[in-house]
Amino acid sequence: MTKSLQFECKVLHDGTISIIGYNGYDSHLTIPQTIDNKFVRGIGNKAFDGCSSIESIIIPEGIEWIDHRAFRRCENLKEINLPNTLKTIQKYAFCYCNSLESITIPDGVESINYAFEGCTNLKEIILPSTLKKIGVDAFADCICLKSITIPDGIESIHSAFIRCTNLKEVILPSTLKKIGQEAFADCISLESITIPDGVEIIDGAFIGCTNLKITRL
């Protein structure tokens, strides 16, 4: 384990670093690519959990994963720049970041679970073409989200958009194979959705969507 002025780090087996703690109070934070001449490869579990001072953060190229609860409850975080080298966003990584308004997830990430749950001000989500699965509670309770385009490549949607109560427009890809239980549960503003041919819809996928009309291609 090593420490810089602001960051507490863990040295990994290959000599690179994972950041596991933060002691600073910057409002606009850029994570360095190297610390003590070692490349930063990941953001560890709870590394920035509850850091209310952070309003924007730039995560540099070279970082491959963001671990569980890494930025959970960063309640003033409005802007995140994610690197193209990112491959994994773990559970609850950004959950309850209530000031976050938009997120662009880079190509390379293949699945998301719980990561943005409770981001109540999130209005824009851009998903990558490499994504295969939108998992459980990925964007649950994102009550300001009004539209979402699911890109080609995605094969399954689980209970990802539960209680997105202002969601009005959903565009689904031709690659989709399954819409899981409670995928869009309680999306009470959703009035219509067109589902590609051959998609399996699990019972309860649209439970509570009281105004919804489903059209199949």
mmCIF file of C-alpha atoms in Angstrom:
data_model
loop_
_atom_site.group_PDB
_atom_site.id
_atom_site.type_symbol
_atom_site.label_atom_id
_atom_site.label_comp_id
_atom_site.label_asym_id
_atom_site.label_seq_id
_atom_site.Cartn_x
_atom_site.Cartn_y
_atom_site.Cartn_z
ATOM 1 C CA MET A 1 0.000 0.000 0.000
ATOM 2 C CA THR A 2 1.197 3.501 -0.803
ATOM 3 C CA LYS A 3 -0.021 7.060 -0.242
ATOM 4 C CA SER A 4 0.232 10.309 -2.182
ATOM 5 C CA LEU A 5 -0.885 13.690 -0.904
ATOM 6 C CA GLN A 6 -4.509 12.995 -1.846
ATOM 7 C CA PHE A 7 -4.789 9.337 -2.807
ATOM 8 C CA GLU A 8 -4.410 6.094 -0.917
ATOM 9 C CA CYS A 9 -3.354 3.339 -3.308
ATOM 10 C CA LYS A 10 -2.791 -0.380 -3.532
ATOM 11 C CA VAL A 11 0.073 -1.738 -5.615
ATOM 12 C CA LEU A 12 -1.101 -4.633 -7.778
ATOM 13 C CA HIS A 13 0.822 -7.747 -8.748
ATOM 14 C CA ASP A 14 1.865 -6.279 -12.103
ATOM 15 C CA GLY A 15 3.253 -3.111 -10.505
ATOM 16 C CA THR A 16 0.297 -0.912 -11.451
ATOM 17 C CA ILE A 17 -1.942 0.869 -8.920
ATOM 18 C CA SER A 18 -5.543 0.835 -7.795
ATOM 19 C CA ILE A 19 -6.784 3.923 -5.952
ATOM 20 C CA ILE A 20 -8.564 2.808 -2.773
ATOM 21 C CA GLY A 21 -9.052 6.089 -0.899
ATOM 22 C CA TYR A 22 -9.147 9.853 -1.285
ATOM 23 C CA ASN A 23 -8.239 12.493 1.285
ATOM 24 C CA GLY A 24 -8.731 15.674 -0.727
ATOM 25 C CA TYR A 25 -11.471 18.274 -1.069
ATOM 26 C CA ASP A 26 -11.186 19.288 -4.720
ATOM 27 C CA SER A 27 -14.424 20.234 -6.460
ATOM 28 C CA HIS A 28 -12.967 19.559 -9.926
ATOM 29 C CA LEU A 29 -10.823 16.461 -9.740
ATOM 30 C CA THR A 30 -8.567 14.905 -12.358
ATOM 31 C CA ILE A 31 -7.267 11.493 -11.399
ATOM 32 C CA PRO A 32 -3.603 11.171 -12.430
ATOM 33 C CA GLN A 33 -2.450 8.541 -14.900
ATOM 34 C CA THR A 34 0.524 7.750 -12.684
ATOM 35 C CA ILE A 35 1.254 7.946 -8.958
ATOM 36 C CA ASP A 36 4.810 7.467 -7.714
ATOM 37 C CA ASN A 37 5.785 6.519 -11.278
ATOM 38 C CA LYS A 38 3.267 3.661 -11.313
ATOM 39 C CA PHE A 39 0.364 3.551 -13.756
ATOM 40 C CA VAL A 40 -3.129 3.825 -12.259
ATOM 41 C CA ARG A 41 -5.183 0.906 -13.551
ATOM 42 C CA GLY A 42 -8.342 0.933 -11.447
ATOM 43 C CA ILE A 43 -10.565 2.723 -8.928
ATOM 44 C CA GLY A 44 -11.085 0.527 -5.884
ATOM 45 C CA ASN A 45 -14.043 -0.337 -3.676
ATOM 46 C CA LYS A 46 -15.497 2.782 -1.955
ATOM 47 C CA ALA A 47 -12.476 4.859 -3.009
ATOM 48 C CA PHE A 48 -14.526 8.078 -3.308
ATOM 49 C CA ASP A 49 -17.664 6.961 -1.488
ATOM 50 C CA GLY A 50 -19.499 9.962 -0.020
ATOM 51 C CA CYS A 51 -17.037 12.589 -1.286
ATOM 52 C CA SER A 52 -19.513 15.461 -1.342
ATOM 53 C CA SER A 53 -16.914 18.060 -2.398
ATOM 54 C CA ILE A 54 -16.480 16.617 -5.909
ATOM 55 C CA GLU A 55 -18.507 18.311 -8.661
ATOM 56 C CA SER A 56 -16.659 16.987 -11.704
ATOM 57 C CA ILE A 57 -14.162 14.232 -12.285
ATOM 58 C CA ILE A 58 -11.933 13.215 -15.169
ATOM 59 C CA ILE A 59 -10.847 9.586 -15.153
ATOM 60 C CA PRO A 60 -7.781 9.190 -17.388
ATOM 61 C CA GLU A 61 -6.978 6.763 -20.165
ATOM 62 C CA GLY A 62 -5.386 3.593 -18.824
ATOM 63 C CA ILE A 63 -7.973 2.917 -16.137
ATOM 64 C CA GLU A 64 -9.767 -0.363 -16.846
ATOM 65 C CA TRP A 65 -12.220 -0.795 -13.983
ATOM 66 C CA ILE A 66 -14.298 1.116 -11.469
ATOM 67 C CA ASP A 67 -15.021 -1.058 -8.458
ATOM 68 C CA HIS A 68 -18.063 -1.460 -6.200
ATOM 69 C CA ARG A 69 -19.373 1.774 -4.637
ATOM 70 C CA ALA A 70 -16.358 3.711 -5.920
ATOM 71 C CA PHE A 71 -18.287 6.987 -6.307
ATOM 72 C CA ARG A 72 -21.449 6.129 -4.391
ATOM 73 C CA ARG A 73 -23.235 9.061 -2.729
ATOM 74 C CA CYS A 74 -21.055 11.733 -4.332
ATOM 75 C CA GLU A 75 -24.101 13.923 -4.018
ATOM 76 C CA ASN A 76 -22.687 17.001 -5.784
ATOM 77 C CA LEU A 77 -21.065 15.170 -8.681
ATOM 78 C CA LYS A 78 -22.449 16.672 -11.914
ATOM 79 C CA GLU A 79 -19.990 15.565 -14.582
ATOM 80 C CA ILE A 80 -17.931 12.447 -15.229
ATOM 81 C CA ASN A 81 -15.531 11.825 -18.107
ATOM 82 C CA LEU A 82 -14.863 8.114 -18.502
ATOM 83 C CA PRO A 83 -11.833 6.765 -20.433
ATOM 84 C CA ASN A 84 -11.955 4.659 -23.573
ATOM 85 C CA THR A 85 -9.846 2.035 -21.804
ATOM 86 C CA LEU A 86 -12.641 1.322 -19.297
ATOM 87 C CA LYS A 87 -13.917 -2.271 -19.378
ATOM 88 C CA THR A 88 -15.820 -2.791 -16.126
ATOM 89 C CA ILE A 89 -18.208 -0.700 -14.019
ATOM 90 C CA GLN A 90 -19.068 -2.655 -10.891
ATOM 91 C CA LYS A 91 -22.233 -2.637 -8.792
ATOM 92 C CA TYR A 92 -23.277 0.641 -7.160
ATOM 93 C CA ALA A 93 -20.265 2.460 -8.666
ATOM 94 C CA PHE A 94 -22.202 5.716 -9.109
ATOM 95 C CA CYS A 95 -25.448 5.030 -7.278
ATOM 96 C CA TYR A 96 -27.144 7.935 -5.491
ATOM 97 C CA CYS A 97 -25.078 10.563 -7.308
ATOM 98 C CA ASN A 98 -28.122 12.802 -7.250
ATOM 99 C CA SER A 99 -26.599 15.774 -9.110
ATOM 100 C CA LEU A 100 -25.384 13.760 -12.097
ATOM 101 C CA GLU A 101 -27.241 14.867 -15.256
ATOM 102 C CA SER A 102 -25.618 12.867 -18.066
ATOM 103 C CA ILE A 103 -23.336 9.912 -18.599
ATOM 104 C CA THR A 104 -21.563 8.520 -21.654
ATOM 105 C CA ILE A 105 -20.356 4.966 -21.189
ATOM 106 C CA PRO A 106 -17.454 4.166 -23.527
ATOM 107 C CA ASP A 107 -17.092 1.260 -25.919
ATOM 108 C CA GLY A 108 -15.501 -1.704 -24.178
ATOM 109 C CA VAL A 109 -17.985 -1.991 -21.308
ATOM 110 C CA GLU A 110 -20.123 -5.120 -21.803
ATOM 111 C CA SER A 111 -22.541 -5.128 -18.851
ATOM 112 C CA ILE A 112 -23.935 -2.821 -16.169
ATOM 113 C CA ASN A 113 -25.663 -3.786 -12.921
ATOM 114 C CA TYR A 114 -26.920 -1.370 -10.233
ATOM 115 C CA ALA A 115 -24.281 1.155 -11.310
ATOM 116 C CA PHE A 116 -26.476 4.266 -11.617
ATOM 117 C CA GLU A 117 -29.352 3.332 -9.347
ATOM 118 C CA GLY A 118 -30.944 6.321 -7.637
ATOM 119 C CA CYS A 119 -29.287 8.979 -9.806
ATOM 120 C CA THR A 120 -32.439 11.033 -9.565
ATOM 121 C CA ASN A 121 -31.276 13.932 -11.776
ATOM 122 C CA LEU A 122 -29.893 11.811 -14.620
ATOM 123 C CA LYS A 123 -31.427 13.012 -17.898
ATOM 124 C CA GLU A 124 -29.166 11.629 -20.629
ATOM 125 C CA ILE A 125 -27.587 8.190 -20.966
ATOM 126 C CA ILE A 126 -25.431 7.211 -23.941
ATOM 127 C CA LEU A 127 -24.724 3.496 -24.036
ATOM 128 C CA PRO A 128 -21.857 1.809 -25.942
ATOM 129 C CA SER A 129 -22.160 -0.554 -28.886
ATOM 130 C CA THR A 130 -20.162 -3.170 -26.951
ATOM 131 C CA LEU A 131 -22.829 -3.509 -24.259
ATOM 132 C CA LYS A 132 -24.494 -6.956 -24.177
ATOM 133 C CA LYS A 133 -26.609 -6.742 -21.038
ATOM 134 C CA ILE A 134 -28.293 -4.002 -19.022
ATOM 135 C CA GLY A 135 -28.594 -5.696 -15.673
ATOM 136 C CA VAL A 136 -30.544 -5.440 -12.459
ATOM 137 C CA ASP A 137 -31.331 -1.893 -11.290
ATOM 138 C CA ALA A 138 -28.717 -0.405 -13.624
ATOM 139 C CA PHE A 139 -30.729 2.810 -13.921
ATOM 140 C CA ALA A 140 -33.461 2.204 -11.348
ATOM 141 C CA ASP A 141 -35.166 5.294 -9.911
ATOM 142 C CA CYS A 142 -33.641 7.646 -12.483
ATOM 143 C CA ILE A 143 -36.783 9.721 -12.306
ATOM 144 C CA CYS A 144 -35.618 12.547 -14.616
ATOM 145 C CA LEU A 145 -34.826 10.226 -17.512
ATOM 146 C CA LYS A 146 -37.305 10.861 -20.359
ATOM 147 C CA SER A 147 -35.877 8.838 -23.238
ATOM 148 C CA ILE A 148 -33.377 6.062 -23.824
ATOM 149 C CA THR A 149 -31.953 4.524 -26.985
ATOM 150 C CA ILE A 150 -30.725 0.982 -26.488
ATOM 151 C CA PRO A 151 -27.958 0.396 -29.061
ATOM 152 C CA ASP A 152 -27.551 -2.566 -31.376
ATOM 153 C CA GLY A 153 -25.591 -5.327 -29.688
ATOM 154 C CA ILE A 154 -27.616 -5.493 -26.501
ATOM 155 C CA GLU A 155 -29.271 -8.881 -26.050
ATOM 156 C CA SER A 156 -31.016 -8.612 -22.682
ATOM 157 C CA ILE A 157 -32.548 -6.013 -20.376
ATOM 158 C CA HIS A 158 -33.234 -7.026 -16.803
ATOM 159 C CA SER A 159 -34.931 -4.854 -14.139
ATOM 160 C CA ALA A 160 -32.820 -1.980 -15.405
ATOM 161 C CA PHE A 161 -35.280 0.906 -15.654
ATOM 162 C CA ILE A 162 -37.637 0.148 -12.786
ATOM 163 C CA ARG A 163 -39.427 3.248 -11.419
ATOM 164 C CA CYS A 164 -38.119 5.621 -14.100
ATOM 165 C CA THR A 165 -41.395 7.443 -13.704
ATOM 166 C CA ASN A 166 -40.821 10.128 -16.379
ATOM 167 C CA LEU A 167 -39.535 7.763 -19.063
ATOM 168 C CA LYS A 168 -41.623 8.363 -22.196
ATOM 169 C CA GLU A 169 -39.574 6.980 -25.085
ATOM 170 C CA VAL A 170 -37.647 3.719 -25.402
ATOM 171 C CA ILE A 171 -35.982 2.643 -28.650
ATOM 172 C CA LEU A 172 -35.039 -1.039 -28.687
ATOM 173 C CA PRO A 173 -32.444 -2.707 -30.960
ATOM 174 C CA SER A 174 -32.973 -5.552 -33.405
ATOM 175 C CA THR A 175 -30.355 -7.583 -31.501
ATOM 176 C CA LEU A 176 -32.526 -7.761 -28.373
ATOM 177 C CA LYS A 177 -33.533 -11.266 -27.289
ATOM 178 C CA LYS A 178 -35.038 -10.865 -23.822
ATOM 179 C CA ILE A 179 -36.831 -8.264 -21.707
ATOM 180 C CA GLY A 180 -36.660 -9.502 -18.127
ATOM 181 C CA GLN A 181 -38.968 -9.263 -15.167
ATOM 182 C CA GLU A 182 -39.595 -5.660 -14.042
ATOM 183 C CA ALA A 183 -37.325 -4.292 -16.787
ATOM 184 C CA PHE A 184 -39.568 -1.233 -17.114
ATOM 185 C CA ALA A 185 -41.778 -1.722 -14.068
ATOM 186 C CA ASP A 186 -43.677 1.336 -12.828
ATOM 187 C CA CYS A 187 -42.599 3.500 -15.766
ATOM 188 C CA ILE A 188 -45.942 5.248 -15.549
ATOM 189 C CA SER A 189 -45.203 7.844 -18.266
ATOM 190 C CA LEU A 190 -44.362 5.237 -20.899
ATOM 191 C CA GLU A 191 -47.241 5.184 -23.397
ATOM 192 C CA SER A 192 -45.933 3.132 -26.309
ATOM 193 C CA ILE A 193 -43.066 0.811 -27.151
ATOM 194 C CA THR A 194 -42.200 -1.147 -30.276
ATOM 195 C CA ILE A 195 -40.623 -4.530 -29.635
ATOM 196 C CA PRO A 196 -38.573 -6.289 -32.332
ATOM 197 C CA ASP A 197 -39.660 -9.666 -33.636
ATOM 198 C CA GLY A 198 -38.613 -12.694 -31.599
ATOM 199 C CA VAL A 199 -37.980 -10.907 -28.297
ATOM 200 C CA GLU A 200 -38.995 -12.896 -25.218
ATOM 201 C CA ILE A 201 -40.930 -10.813 -22.696
ATOM 202 C CA ILE A 202 -40.919 -12.190 -19.160
ATOM 203 C CA ASP A 203 -44.100 -11.762 -17.115
ATOM 204 C CA GLY A 204 -43.997 -8.509 -15.183
ATOM 205 C CA ALA A 205 -41.565 -6.759 -17.531
ATOM 206 C CA PHE A 206 -43.945 -3.817 -17.845
ATOM 207 C CA ILE A 207 -45.915 -4.197 -14.620
ATOM 208 C CA GLY A 208 -47.275 -0.885 -13.378
ATOM 209 C CA CYS A 209 -46.985 0.769 -16.810
ATOM 210 C CA THR A 210 -50.619 1.740 -16.715
ATOM 211 C CA ASN A 211 -50.616 3.829 -19.918
ATOM 212 C CA LEU A 212 -48.544 1.520 -22.122
ATOM 213 C CA LYS A 213 -49.460 0.161 -25.530
ATOM 214 C CA ILE A 214 -47.063 -2.508 -26.856
ATOM 215 C CA THR A 215 -46.477 -2.966 -30.593
ATOM 216 C CA ARG A 216 -44.599 -5.955 -31.976
ATOM 217 C CA LEU A 217 -42.802 -5.837 -35.292
#
